[in-house]
GROMACS .gro file of C-alpha atoms in nm:
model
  187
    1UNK     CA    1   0.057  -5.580   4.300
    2UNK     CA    2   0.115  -5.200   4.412
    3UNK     CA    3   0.163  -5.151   4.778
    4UNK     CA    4   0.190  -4.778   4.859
    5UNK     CA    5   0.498  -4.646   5.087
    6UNK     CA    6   0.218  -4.599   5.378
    7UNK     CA    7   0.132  -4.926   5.444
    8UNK     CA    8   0.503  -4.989   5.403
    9UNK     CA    9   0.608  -4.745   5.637
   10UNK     CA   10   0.367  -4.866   5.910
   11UNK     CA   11   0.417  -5.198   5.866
   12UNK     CA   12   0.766  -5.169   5.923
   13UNK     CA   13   0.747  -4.944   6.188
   14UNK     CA   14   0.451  -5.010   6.362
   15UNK     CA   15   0.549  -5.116   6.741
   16UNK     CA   16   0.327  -5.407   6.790
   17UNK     CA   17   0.367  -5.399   7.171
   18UNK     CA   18   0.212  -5.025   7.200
   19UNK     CA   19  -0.110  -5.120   7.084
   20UNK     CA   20  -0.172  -5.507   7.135
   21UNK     CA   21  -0.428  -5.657   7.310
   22UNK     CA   22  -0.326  -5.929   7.520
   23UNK     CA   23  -0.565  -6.266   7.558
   24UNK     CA   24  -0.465  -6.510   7.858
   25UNK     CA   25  -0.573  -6.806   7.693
   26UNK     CA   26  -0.596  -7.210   7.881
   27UNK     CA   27  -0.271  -7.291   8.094
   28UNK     CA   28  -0.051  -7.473   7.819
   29UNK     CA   29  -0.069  -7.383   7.449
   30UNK     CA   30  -0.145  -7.691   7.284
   31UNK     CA   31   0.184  -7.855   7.079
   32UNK     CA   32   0.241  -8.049   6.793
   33UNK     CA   33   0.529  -8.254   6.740
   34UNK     CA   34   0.592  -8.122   6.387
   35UNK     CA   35   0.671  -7.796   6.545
   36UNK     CA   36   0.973  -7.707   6.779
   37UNK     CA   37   0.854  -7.525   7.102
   38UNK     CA   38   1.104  -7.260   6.985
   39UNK     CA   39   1.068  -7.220   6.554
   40UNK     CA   40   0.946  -6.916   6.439
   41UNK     CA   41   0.669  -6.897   6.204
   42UNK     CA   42   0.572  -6.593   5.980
   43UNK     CA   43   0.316  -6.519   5.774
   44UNK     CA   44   0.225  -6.210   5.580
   45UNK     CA   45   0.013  -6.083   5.285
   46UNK     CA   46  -0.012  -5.775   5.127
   47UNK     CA   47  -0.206  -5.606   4.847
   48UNK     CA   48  -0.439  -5.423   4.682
   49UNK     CA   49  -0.756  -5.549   4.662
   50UNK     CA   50  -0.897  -5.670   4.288
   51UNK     CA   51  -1.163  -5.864   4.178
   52UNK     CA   52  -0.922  -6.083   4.013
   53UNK     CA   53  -0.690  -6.195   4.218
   54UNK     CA   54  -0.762  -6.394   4.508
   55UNK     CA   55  -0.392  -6.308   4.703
   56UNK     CA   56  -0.606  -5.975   4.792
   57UNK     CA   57  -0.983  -6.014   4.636
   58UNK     CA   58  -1.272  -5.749   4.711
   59UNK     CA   59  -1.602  -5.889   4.782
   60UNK     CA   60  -1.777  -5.511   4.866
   61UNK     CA   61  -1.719  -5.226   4.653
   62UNK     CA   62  -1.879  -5.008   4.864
   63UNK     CA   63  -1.657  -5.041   5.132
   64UNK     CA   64  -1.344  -5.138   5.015
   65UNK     CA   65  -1.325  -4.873   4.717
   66UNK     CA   66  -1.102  -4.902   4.394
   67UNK     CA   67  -0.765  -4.835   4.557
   68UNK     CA   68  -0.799  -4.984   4.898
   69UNK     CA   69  -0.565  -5.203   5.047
   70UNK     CA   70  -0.406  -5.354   5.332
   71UNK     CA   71  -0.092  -5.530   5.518
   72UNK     CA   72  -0.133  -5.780   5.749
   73UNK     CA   73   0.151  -5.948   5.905
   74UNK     CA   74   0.181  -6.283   6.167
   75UNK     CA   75   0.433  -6.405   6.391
   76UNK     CA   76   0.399  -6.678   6.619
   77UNK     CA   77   0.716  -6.753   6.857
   78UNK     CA   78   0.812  -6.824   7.200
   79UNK     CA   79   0.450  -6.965   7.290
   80UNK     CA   80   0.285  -6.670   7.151
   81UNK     CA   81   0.143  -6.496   6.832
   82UNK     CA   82   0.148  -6.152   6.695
   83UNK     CA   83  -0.064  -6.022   6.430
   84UNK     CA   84  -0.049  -5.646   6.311
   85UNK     CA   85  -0.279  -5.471   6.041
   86UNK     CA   86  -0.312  -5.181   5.831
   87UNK     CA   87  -0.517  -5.033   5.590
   88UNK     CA   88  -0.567  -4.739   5.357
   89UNK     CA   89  -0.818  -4.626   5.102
   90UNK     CA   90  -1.145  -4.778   5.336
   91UNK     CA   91  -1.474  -4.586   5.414
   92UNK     CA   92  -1.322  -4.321   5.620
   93UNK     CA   93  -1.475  -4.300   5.974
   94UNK     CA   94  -1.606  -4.644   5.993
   95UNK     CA   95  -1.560  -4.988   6.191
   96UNK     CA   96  -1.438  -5.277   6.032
   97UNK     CA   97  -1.484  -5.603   6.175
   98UNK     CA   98  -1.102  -5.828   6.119
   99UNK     CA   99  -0.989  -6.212   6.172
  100UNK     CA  100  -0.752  -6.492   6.051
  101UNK     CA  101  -0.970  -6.711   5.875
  102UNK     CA  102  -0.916  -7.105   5.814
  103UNK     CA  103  -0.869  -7.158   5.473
  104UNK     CA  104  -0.703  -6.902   5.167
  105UNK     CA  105  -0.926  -6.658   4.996
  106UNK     CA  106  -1.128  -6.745   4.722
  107UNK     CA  107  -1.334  -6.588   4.442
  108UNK     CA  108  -1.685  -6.688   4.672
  109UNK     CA  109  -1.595  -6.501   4.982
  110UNK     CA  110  -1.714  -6.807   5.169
  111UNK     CA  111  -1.411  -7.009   5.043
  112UNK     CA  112  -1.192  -6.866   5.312
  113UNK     CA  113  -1.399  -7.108   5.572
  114UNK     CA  114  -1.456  -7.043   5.920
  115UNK     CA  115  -1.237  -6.807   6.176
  116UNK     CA  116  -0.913  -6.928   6.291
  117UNK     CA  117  -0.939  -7.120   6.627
  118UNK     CA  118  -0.637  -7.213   6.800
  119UNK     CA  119  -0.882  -7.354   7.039
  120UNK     CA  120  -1.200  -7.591   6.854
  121UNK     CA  121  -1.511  -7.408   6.892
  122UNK     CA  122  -1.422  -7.183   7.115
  123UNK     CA  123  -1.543  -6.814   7.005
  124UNK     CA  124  -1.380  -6.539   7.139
  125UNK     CA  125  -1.060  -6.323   7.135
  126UNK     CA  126  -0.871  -6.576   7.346
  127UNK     CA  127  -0.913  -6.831   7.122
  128UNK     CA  128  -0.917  -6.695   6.755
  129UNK     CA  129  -0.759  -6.330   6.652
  130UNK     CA  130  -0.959  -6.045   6.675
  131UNK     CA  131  -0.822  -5.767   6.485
  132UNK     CA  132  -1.147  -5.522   6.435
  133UNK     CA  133  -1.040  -5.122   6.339
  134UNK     CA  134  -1.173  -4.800   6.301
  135UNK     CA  135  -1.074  -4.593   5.973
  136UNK     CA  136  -0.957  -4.229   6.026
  137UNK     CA  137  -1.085  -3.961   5.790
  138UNK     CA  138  -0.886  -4.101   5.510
  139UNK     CA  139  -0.957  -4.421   5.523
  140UNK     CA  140  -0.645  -4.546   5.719
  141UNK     CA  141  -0.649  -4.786   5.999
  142UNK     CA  142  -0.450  -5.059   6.214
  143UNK     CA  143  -0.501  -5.321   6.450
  144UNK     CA  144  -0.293  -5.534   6.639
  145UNK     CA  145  -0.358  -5.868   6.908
  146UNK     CA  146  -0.143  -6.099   7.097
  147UNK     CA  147  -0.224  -6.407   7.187
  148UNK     CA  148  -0.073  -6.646   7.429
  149UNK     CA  149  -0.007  -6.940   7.224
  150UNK     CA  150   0.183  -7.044   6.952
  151UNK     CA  151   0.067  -7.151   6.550
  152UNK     CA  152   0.112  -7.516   6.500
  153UNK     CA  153   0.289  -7.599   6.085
  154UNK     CA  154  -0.017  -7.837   6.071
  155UNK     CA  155  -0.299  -7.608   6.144
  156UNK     CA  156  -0.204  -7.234   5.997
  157UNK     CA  157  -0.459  -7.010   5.930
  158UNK     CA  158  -0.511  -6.942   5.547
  159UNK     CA  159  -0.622  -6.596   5.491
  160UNK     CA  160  -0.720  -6.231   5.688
  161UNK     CA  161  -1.116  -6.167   5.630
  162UNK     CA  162  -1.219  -5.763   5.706
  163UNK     CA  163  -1.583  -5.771   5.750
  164UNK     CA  164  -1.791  -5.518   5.714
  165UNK     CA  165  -1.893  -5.449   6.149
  166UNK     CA  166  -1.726  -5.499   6.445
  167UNK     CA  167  -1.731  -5.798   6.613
  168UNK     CA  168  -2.012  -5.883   6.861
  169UNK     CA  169  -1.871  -5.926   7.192
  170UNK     CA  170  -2.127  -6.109   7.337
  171UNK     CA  171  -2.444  -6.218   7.302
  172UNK     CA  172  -2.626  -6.557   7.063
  173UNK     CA  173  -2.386  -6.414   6.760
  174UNK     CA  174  -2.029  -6.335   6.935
  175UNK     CA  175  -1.802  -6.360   6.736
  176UNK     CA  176  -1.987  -6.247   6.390
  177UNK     CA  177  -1.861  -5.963   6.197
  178UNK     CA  178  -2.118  -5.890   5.934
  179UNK     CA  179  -2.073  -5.941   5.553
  180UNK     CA  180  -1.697  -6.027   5.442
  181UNK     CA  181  -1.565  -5.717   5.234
  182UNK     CA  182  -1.200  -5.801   5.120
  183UNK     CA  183  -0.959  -6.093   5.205
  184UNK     CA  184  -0.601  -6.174   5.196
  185UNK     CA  185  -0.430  -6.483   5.208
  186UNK     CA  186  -0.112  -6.564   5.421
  187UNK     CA  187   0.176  -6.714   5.250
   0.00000   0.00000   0.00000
C-alpha cells in the first residue's frame, strides 16, 4: 500500500483544532463499563484505493481515479472524538460527501452498513461524524469534526465511506450523501 509524503505530511501536521467543527451533543455522553472514562482510543486507515483490497476499495472510477487516496485518522478521549481527513488524486473542484460508517468495507459497497451513530437513529452531525470536503484544483482535500462524546470498545465504527455529494442538511433525506465512491476501514 503506497501512501504519498502529502497525505503524510498533512496528516501529521494538520492542526485538528483550526478547522473542526464542534457538535454539542445530549448532556452526558453515554458510557460503557468496558471502557474507562479516561482510555484513549485510536483508529486510523490509510491507502490507496484498489479494487482489490477492501482496507481502501474504490467503488467509482469516475470519481476516485487510478491514484487517489486518502488518510483518515480517529481519536476519541476525554469525553470527546476527533476525526481528521485528507485526500489527494479526487475530481478536482468537487464536493464529496464523508462519514464513519458501522461496519468495515467490503467488496459490495453496501457491506460497510449504515453511518456511525453514537446516538440510535439520530441523523445529524451531533450524533454521527460528518466529514464532507471540497477538492482543490488538484484533487486535494481535508475535513475535520469534533464531537462531544466519547467511542465506546463495544460499539466502534468500522470503516470511513466518501460519497459522491455533500450531505443534505435538512430536509426528508438529511443525512444522505449520494452514491458511496471509496471506503476505508479503521483498524
Amino acid at each position: 500500500m503506497r501512501v504519498s509524503a502529502f497525505l503524510l505530511s498533512l496528516a501529521a501536521t494538520a492542526t485538528v483544532a483550526a478547522s473542526i467543527t464542534s457538535c454539542a451533543g445530549p448532556s452526558a455522553p453515554v458510557q460503557n463499563a468496558k471502557t474507562a472514562p479516561d482510555e484513549t482510543i485510536d483508529l486510523n486507515a490509510a491507502g490507496e484505493f484498489s479494487k482489490d483490497d477492501t482496507a481502501a476499495i474504490v467503488y467509482d472510477r469516475k470519481l476516485a481515479p487510478q491514484g487517489a487516496q486518502a488518510s483518515v485518522t480517529v481519536e476519541s478521549s476525554g469525553g470527546q472524538t476527533r476525526t481528521s481527513l485528507v485526500v489527494e488524486g479526487l475530481r478536482p473542484r468537487r464536493t464529496y460527501g464523508a462519514h464513519l460508517h458501522a461496519k468495515p468495507c467490503g467488496a459490495d459497497p453496501e457491506a460497510a452498513g449504515p453511518h456511525y451513530q453514537h446516538h440510535p437513529g439520530q441523523i445529524d452531525p451531533v450524533s454521527e461524524v460528518w466529514l464532507d470536503f471540497t477538492t482543490n484544483e488538484e484533487g486535494q482535500g481535508r475535513s475535520a469534526a469534533r464531537n462531544d462524546w466519547a467511542l465506546e470498545r463495544a460499539k466502534l465504527p468500522g470503516s470511513l465511506v466518501i460519497h459522491s455529494k455533500a450531505t443534505k442538511k435538512s430536509g426528508p433525506q438529511v443525512g444522505t450523501a449520494g452514491d458511496r465512491v471509496a471506503c476505508l476501514t479503521l483498524k
